Tab-separated table of C-alpha atoms in Angstrom:
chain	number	residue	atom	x	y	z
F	1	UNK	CA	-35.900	-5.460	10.504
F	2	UNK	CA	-38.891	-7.485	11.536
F	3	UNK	CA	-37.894	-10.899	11.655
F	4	UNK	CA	-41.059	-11.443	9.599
F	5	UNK	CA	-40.000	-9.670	6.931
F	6	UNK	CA	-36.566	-11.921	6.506
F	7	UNK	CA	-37.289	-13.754	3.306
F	8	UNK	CA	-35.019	-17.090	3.121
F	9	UNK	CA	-34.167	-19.233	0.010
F	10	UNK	CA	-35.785	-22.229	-0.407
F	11	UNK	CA	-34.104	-25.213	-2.312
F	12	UNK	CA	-36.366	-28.660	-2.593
F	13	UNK	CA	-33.984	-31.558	-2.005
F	14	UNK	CA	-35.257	-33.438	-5.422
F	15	UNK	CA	-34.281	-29.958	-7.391
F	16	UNK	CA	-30.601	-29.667	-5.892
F	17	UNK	CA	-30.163	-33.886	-6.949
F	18	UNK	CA	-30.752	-32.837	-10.839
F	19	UNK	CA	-28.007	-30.258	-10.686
F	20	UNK	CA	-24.739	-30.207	-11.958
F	21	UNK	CA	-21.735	-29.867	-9.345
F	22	UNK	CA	-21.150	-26.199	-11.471
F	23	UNK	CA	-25.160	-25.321	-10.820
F	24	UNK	CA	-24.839	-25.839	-7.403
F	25	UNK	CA	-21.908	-23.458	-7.331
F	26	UNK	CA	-24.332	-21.082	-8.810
F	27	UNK	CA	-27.183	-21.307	-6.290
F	28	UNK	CA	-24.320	-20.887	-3.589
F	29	UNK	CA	-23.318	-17.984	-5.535
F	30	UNK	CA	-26.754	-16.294	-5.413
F	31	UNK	CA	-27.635	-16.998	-2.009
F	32	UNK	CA	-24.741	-15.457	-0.355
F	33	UNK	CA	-24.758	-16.209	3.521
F	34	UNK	CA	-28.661	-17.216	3.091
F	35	UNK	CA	-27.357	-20.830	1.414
F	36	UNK	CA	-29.884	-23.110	3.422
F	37	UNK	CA	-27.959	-26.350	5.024
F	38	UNK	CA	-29.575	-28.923	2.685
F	39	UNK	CA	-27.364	-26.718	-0.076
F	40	UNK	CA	-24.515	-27.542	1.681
F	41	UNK	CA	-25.534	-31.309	2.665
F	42	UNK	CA	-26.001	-32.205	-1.566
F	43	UNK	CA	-22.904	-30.343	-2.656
F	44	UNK	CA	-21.228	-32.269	-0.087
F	45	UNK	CA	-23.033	-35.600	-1.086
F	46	UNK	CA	-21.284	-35.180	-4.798
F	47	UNK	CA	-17.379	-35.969	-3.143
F	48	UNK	CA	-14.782	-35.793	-5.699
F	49	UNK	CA	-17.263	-34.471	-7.857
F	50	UNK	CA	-17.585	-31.349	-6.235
F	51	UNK	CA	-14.176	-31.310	-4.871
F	52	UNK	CA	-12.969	-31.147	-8.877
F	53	UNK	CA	-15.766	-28.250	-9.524
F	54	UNK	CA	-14.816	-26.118	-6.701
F	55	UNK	CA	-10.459	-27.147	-7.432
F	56	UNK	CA	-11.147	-25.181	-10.409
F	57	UNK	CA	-12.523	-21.922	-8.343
F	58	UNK	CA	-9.936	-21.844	-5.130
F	59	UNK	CA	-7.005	-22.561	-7.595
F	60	UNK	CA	-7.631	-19.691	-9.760
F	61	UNK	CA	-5.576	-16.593	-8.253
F	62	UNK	CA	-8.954	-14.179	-9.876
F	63	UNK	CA	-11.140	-15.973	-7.741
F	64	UNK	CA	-8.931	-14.247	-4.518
F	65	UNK	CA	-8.975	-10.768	-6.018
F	66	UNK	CA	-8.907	-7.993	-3.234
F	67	UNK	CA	-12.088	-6.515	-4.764
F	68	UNK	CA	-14.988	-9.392	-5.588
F	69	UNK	CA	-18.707	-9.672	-5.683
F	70	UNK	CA	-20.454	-10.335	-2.501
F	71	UNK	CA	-21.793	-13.691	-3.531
F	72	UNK	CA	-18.269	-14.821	-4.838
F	73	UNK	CA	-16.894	-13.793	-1.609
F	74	UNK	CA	-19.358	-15.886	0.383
F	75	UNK	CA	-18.497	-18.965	-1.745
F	76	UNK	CA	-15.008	-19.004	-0.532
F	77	UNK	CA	-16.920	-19.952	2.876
F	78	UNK	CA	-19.042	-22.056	1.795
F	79	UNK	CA	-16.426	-24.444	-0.352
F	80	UNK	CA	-14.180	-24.622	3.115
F	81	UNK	CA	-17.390	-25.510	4.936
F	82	UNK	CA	-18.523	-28.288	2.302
F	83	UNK	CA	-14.441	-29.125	1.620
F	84	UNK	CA	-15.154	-30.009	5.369
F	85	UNK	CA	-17.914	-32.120	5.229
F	86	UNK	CA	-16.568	-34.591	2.194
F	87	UNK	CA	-14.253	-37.444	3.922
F	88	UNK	CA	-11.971	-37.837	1.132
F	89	UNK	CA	-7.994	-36.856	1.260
F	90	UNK	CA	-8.759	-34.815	-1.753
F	91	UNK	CA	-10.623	-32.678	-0.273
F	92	UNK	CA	-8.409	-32.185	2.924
F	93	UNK	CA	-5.656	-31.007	0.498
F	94	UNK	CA	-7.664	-28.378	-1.297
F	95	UNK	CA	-8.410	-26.880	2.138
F	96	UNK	CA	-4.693	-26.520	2.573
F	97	UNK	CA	-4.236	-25.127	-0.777
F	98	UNK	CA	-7.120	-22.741	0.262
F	99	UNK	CA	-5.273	-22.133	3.763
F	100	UNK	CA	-2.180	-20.583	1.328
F	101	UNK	CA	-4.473	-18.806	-0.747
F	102	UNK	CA	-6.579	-16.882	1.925
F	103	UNK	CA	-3.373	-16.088	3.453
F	104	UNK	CA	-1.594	-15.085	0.129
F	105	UNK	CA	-4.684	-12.563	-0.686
F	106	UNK	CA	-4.924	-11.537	2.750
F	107	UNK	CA	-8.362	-12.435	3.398
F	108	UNK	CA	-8.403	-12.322	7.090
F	109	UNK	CA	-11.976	-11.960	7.489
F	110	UNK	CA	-12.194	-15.359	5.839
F	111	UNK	CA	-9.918	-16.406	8.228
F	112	UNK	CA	-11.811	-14.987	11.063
F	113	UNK	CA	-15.012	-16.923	10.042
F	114	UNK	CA	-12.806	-20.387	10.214
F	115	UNK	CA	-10.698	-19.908	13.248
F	116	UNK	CA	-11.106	-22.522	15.682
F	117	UNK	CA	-13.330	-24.526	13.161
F	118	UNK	CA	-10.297	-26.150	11.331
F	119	UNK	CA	-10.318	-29.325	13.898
F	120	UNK	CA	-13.877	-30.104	12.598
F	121	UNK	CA	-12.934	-29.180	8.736
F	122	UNK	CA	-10.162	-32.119	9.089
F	123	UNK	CA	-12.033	-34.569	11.613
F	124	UNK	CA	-13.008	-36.673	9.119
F	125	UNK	CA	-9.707	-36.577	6.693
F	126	UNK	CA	-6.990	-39.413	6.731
F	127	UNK	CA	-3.821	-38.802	8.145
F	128	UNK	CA	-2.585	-38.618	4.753
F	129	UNK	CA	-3.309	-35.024	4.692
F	130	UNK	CA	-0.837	-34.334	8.226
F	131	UNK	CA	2.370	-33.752	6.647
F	132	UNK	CA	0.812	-31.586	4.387
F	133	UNK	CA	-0.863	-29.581	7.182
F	134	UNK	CA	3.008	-29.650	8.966
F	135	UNK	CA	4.287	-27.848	5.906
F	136	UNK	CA	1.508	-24.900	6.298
F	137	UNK	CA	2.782	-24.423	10.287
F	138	UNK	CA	6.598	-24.642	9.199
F	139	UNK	CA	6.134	-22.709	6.134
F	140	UNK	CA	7.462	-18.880	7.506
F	141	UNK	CA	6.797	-17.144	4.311
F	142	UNK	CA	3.303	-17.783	5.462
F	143	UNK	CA	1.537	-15.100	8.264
F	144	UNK	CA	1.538	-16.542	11.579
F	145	UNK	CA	-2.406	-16.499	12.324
F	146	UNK	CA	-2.774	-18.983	9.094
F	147	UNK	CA	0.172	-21.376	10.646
F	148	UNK	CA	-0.801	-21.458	13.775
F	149	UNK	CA	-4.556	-22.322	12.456
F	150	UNK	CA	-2.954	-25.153	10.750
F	151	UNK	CA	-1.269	-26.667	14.418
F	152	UNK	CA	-5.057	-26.836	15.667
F	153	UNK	CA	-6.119	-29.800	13.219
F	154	UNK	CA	-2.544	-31.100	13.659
F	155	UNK	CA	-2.903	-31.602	17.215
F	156	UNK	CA	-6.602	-32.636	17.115
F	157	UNK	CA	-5.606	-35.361	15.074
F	158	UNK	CA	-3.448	-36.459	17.269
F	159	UNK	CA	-5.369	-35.679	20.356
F	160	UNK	CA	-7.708	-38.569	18.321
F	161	UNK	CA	-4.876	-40.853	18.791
F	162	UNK	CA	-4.027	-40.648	22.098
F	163	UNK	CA	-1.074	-41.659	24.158
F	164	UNK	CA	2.313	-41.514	22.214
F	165	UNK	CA	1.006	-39.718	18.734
F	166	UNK	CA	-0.205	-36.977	21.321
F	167	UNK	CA	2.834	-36.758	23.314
F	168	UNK	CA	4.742	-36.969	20.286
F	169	UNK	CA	3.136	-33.802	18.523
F	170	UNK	CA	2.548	-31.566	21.791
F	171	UNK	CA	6.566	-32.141	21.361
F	172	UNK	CA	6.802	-31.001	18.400
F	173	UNK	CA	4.884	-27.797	19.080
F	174	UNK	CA	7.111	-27.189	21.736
F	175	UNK	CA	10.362	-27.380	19.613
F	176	UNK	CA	7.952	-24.400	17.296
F	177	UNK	CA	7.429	-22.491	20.411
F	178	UNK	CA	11.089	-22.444	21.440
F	179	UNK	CA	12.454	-21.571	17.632
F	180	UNK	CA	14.391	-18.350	18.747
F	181	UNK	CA	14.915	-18.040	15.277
F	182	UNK	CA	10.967	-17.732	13.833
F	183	UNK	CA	8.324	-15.317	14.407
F	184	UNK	CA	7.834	-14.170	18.288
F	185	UNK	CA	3.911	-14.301	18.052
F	186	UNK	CA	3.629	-17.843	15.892
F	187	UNK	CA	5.962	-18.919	18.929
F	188	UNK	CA	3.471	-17.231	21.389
F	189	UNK	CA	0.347	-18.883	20.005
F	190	UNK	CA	2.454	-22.027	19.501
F	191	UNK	CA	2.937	-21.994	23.029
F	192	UNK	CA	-1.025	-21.383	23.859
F	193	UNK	CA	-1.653	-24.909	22.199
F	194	UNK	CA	0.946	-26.481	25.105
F	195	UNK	CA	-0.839	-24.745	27.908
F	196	UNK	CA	-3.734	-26.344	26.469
F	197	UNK	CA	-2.067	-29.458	26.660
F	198	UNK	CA	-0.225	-29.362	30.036
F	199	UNK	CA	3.065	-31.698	30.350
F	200	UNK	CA	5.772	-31.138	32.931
F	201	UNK	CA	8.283	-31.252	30.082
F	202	UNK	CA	6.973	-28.190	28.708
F	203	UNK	CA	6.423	-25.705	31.743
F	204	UNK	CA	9.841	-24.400	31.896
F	205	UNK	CA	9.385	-23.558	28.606
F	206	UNK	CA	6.187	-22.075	29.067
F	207	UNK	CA	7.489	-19.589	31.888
F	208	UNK	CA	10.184	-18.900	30.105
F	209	UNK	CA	8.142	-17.506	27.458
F	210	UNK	CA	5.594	-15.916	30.061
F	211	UNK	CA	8.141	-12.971	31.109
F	212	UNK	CA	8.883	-12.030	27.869
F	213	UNK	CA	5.514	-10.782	26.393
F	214	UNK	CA	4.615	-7.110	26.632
F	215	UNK	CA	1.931	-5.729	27.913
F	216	UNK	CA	-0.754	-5.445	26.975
F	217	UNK	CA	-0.499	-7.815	24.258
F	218	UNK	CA	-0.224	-10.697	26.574
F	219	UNK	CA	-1.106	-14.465	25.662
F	220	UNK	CA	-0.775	-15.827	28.649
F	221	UNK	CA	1.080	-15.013	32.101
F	222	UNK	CA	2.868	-17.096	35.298
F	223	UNK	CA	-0.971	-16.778	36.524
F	224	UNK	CA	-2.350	-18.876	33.497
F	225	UNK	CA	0.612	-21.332	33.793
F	226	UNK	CA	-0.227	-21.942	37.407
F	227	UNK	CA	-3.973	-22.814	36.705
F	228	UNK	CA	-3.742	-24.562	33.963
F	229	UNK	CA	-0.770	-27.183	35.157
F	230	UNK	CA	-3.867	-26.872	38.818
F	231	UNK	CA	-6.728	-27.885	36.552
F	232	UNK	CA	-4.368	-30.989	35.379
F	233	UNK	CA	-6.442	-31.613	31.938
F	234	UNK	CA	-6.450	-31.157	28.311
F	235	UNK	CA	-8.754	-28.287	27.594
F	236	UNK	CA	-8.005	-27.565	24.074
F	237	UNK	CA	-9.092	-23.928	23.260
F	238	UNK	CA	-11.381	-25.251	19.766
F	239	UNK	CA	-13.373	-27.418	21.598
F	240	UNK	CA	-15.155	-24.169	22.938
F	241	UNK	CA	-16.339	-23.627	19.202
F	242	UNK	CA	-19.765	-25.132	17.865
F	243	UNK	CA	-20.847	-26.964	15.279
F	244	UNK	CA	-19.333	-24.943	12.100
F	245	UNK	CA	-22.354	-25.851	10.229
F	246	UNK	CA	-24.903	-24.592	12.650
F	247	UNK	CA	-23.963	-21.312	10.236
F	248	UNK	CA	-26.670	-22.697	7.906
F	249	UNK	CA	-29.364	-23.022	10.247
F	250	UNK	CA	-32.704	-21.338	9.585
F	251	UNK	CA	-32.064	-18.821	13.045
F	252	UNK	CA	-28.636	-18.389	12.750
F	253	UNK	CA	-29.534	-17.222	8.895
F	254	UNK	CA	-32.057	-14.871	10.166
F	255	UNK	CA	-29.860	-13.422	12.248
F	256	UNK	CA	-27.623	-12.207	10.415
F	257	UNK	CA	-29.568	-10.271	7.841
F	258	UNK	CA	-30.901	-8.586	11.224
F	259	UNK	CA	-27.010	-7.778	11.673
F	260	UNK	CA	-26.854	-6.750	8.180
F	261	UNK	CA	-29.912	-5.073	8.094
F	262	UNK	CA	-28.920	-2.891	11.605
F	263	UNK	CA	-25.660	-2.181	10.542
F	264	UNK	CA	-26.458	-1.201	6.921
F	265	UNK	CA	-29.314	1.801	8.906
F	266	UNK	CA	-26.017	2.661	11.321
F	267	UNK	CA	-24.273	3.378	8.542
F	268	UNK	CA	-27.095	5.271	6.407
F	269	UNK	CA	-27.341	7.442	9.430
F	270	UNK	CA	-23.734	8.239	9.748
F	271	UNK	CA	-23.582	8.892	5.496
F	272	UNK	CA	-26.512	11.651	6.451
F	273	UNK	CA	-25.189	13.401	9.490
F	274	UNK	CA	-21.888	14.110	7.250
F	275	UNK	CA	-23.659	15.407	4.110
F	276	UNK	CA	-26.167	17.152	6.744
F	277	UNK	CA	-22.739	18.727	8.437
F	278	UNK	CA	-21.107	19.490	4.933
F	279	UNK	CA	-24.095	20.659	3.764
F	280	UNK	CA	-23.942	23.543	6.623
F	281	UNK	CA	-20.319	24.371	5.987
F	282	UNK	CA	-21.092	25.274	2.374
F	283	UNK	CA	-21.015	29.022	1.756
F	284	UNK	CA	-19.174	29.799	4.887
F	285	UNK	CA	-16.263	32.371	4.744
F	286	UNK	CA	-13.780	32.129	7.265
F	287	UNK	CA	-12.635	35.666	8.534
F	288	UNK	CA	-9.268	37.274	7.779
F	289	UNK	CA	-10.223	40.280	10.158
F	290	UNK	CA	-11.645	41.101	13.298
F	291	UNK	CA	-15.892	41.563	12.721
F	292	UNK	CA	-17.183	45.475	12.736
F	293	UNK	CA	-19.682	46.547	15.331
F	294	UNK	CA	-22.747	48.903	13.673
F	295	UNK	CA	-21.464	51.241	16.460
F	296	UNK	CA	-17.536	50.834	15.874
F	297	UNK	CA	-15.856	53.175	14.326
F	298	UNK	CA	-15.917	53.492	10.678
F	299	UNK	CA	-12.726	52.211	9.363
F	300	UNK	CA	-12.747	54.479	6.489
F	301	UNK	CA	-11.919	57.167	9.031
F	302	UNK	CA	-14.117	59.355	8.809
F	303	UNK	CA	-14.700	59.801	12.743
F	304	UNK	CA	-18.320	58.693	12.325
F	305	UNK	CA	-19.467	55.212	13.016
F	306	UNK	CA	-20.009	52.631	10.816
F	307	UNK	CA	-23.568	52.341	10.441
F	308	UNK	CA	-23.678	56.369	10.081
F	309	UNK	CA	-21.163	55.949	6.877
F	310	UNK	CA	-19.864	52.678	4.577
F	311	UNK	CA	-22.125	50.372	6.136
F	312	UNK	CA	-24.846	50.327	3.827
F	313	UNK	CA	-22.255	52.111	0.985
F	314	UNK	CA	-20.191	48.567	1.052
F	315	UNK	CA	-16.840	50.616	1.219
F	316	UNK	CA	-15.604	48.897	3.678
């Protein structure tokens, strides 16, 4: 696709301010993964608002059915993206209630788009959300990848606070990652967040953890212990992610229907080589016996060859 040829929505800023919160929703709707930022920025500007409008979509178990249009699939995005951007404690609890239902439904490619982007979804929430976003990591009925997304924002909100509040969670991750009794890889990835974090408290745990992992599903080895506790700093593993909303920019937009566009002729080309190859096994007979030459001798028995007798008589 000619980059050209990539036709994006367009959405004047004074048109989005006379729509309703539920409009809005709409347009999001439609555009699918083309919603432009400013979108995102005015659904965001309406607060509660829009946090009651899109409460009545993520709490409705329909809206997390296995099979869903493309457009209401890309909204789930887009609400934890503007859930994100609206500073209000309401919000931060209806992206934990959307943390349980992506996990419930077993949406992991939703989860896939937000991991390592749920620091910045909470930056901006009060701490009156934490203990609420404890209960998601604690919570073992829960899959581990969805818990252990839930220690990120935990820990970057206390990584915020500094000092004791720090020391006092990275402690508290520890007593997860030493739980004999709870799942081995939440422990593991529990234990990725400390060696993020390195303390001298928590090495001993850390290498008695290393030992134990299989190869080749390895998190993290004596090797990684030793250069981590070298480096001597807090290198926390989201920080490598950008700005979540650079998803809306006008490139990164573009892009992806390129991705779309390439992977949607991949797959047209694979559909045709397998009609083209059951298309060539249609009429074919597999043989029960052995093929007879035209010089052979006739199996009739008659002691002349074949093409001298049934042959062309299609006795045999």
């Amino acid at each position: 696709m000619n980059p050209a040829d990539i036709v994006l929505p367009v959405h004047a800023d004074h048109e989005l301010q006379t729509l309703s919160p539920a409009a809005l929703i709409d347009l999001l709707v439609q555009d699918e993964d083309r919603a432009p930022r400013n979108l995102i920025d005015e659904c965001a500007r309406r607060g509660a608002d829009m946090v009651d409008a899109l409460s009545a979509r993520l709490t409705d178990d329909g809206f997390w059915d296995w099979e869903v249009d493309s457009g209401d699939w890309w909204l789930r995005l887009h609400a934890v993206m503007i859930l994100g951007r609206i500073p209000d404690e309401s919000a931060g609890l209806l992206l934990i209630a959307a943390m349980r239902q992506m996990d419930l439904a077993d949406d992991e490619d939703l989860q896939d788009w937000c991991a390592g982007k749920w620091p910045a979804f909470f930056r901006n929430k009060p701490d009156s959300v934490l203990p609420a976003l404890r209960e998601i990591c604690t919570d073992r009925t829960l899959d581990c990848y969805i818990r252990v997304n839930a220690v990120d924002p935990v820990v970057a909100a206390a990584q915020r606070q500094g000092g004791a509040a720090l020391n006092d969670t990275l402690a508290w991750v520890a007593e997860l990652a030493a739980d004999e009794s709870d799942d081995w890889e939440f422990r593991l990835y529990a234990a990725d967040v400390l060696l993020d974090f390195p303390r001298a408290r928590h090495r001993p745990l850390l290498e008695s953890l290393a030992p134990r992992q299989a190869w080749p599903h390895l998190h993290f080895d004596t090797e990684d212990i030793e250069s981590a506790f070298a480096a001597g700093r807090d290198q926390p593993g989201w920080e490598r992610f950008g700005d979540p909303w650079d998803f809306y920019a006008p490139e990164s937009i573009a892009a992806r229907q390129q991705h779309w566009a390439e992977e949607e002729r991949k797959e047209r080309e694979r559909e045709a080589a397998r009609l083209a190859y059951e298309a060539s096994k249609v009429g074919t007979v597999k043989r029960t016996k052995p093929k007879i030459g035209r010089n052979d001798p006739c199996p009739c028995g008659s002691g002349k060859k074949y093409k001298k007798c049934c042959l062309y008589k299609g006795a045999a």
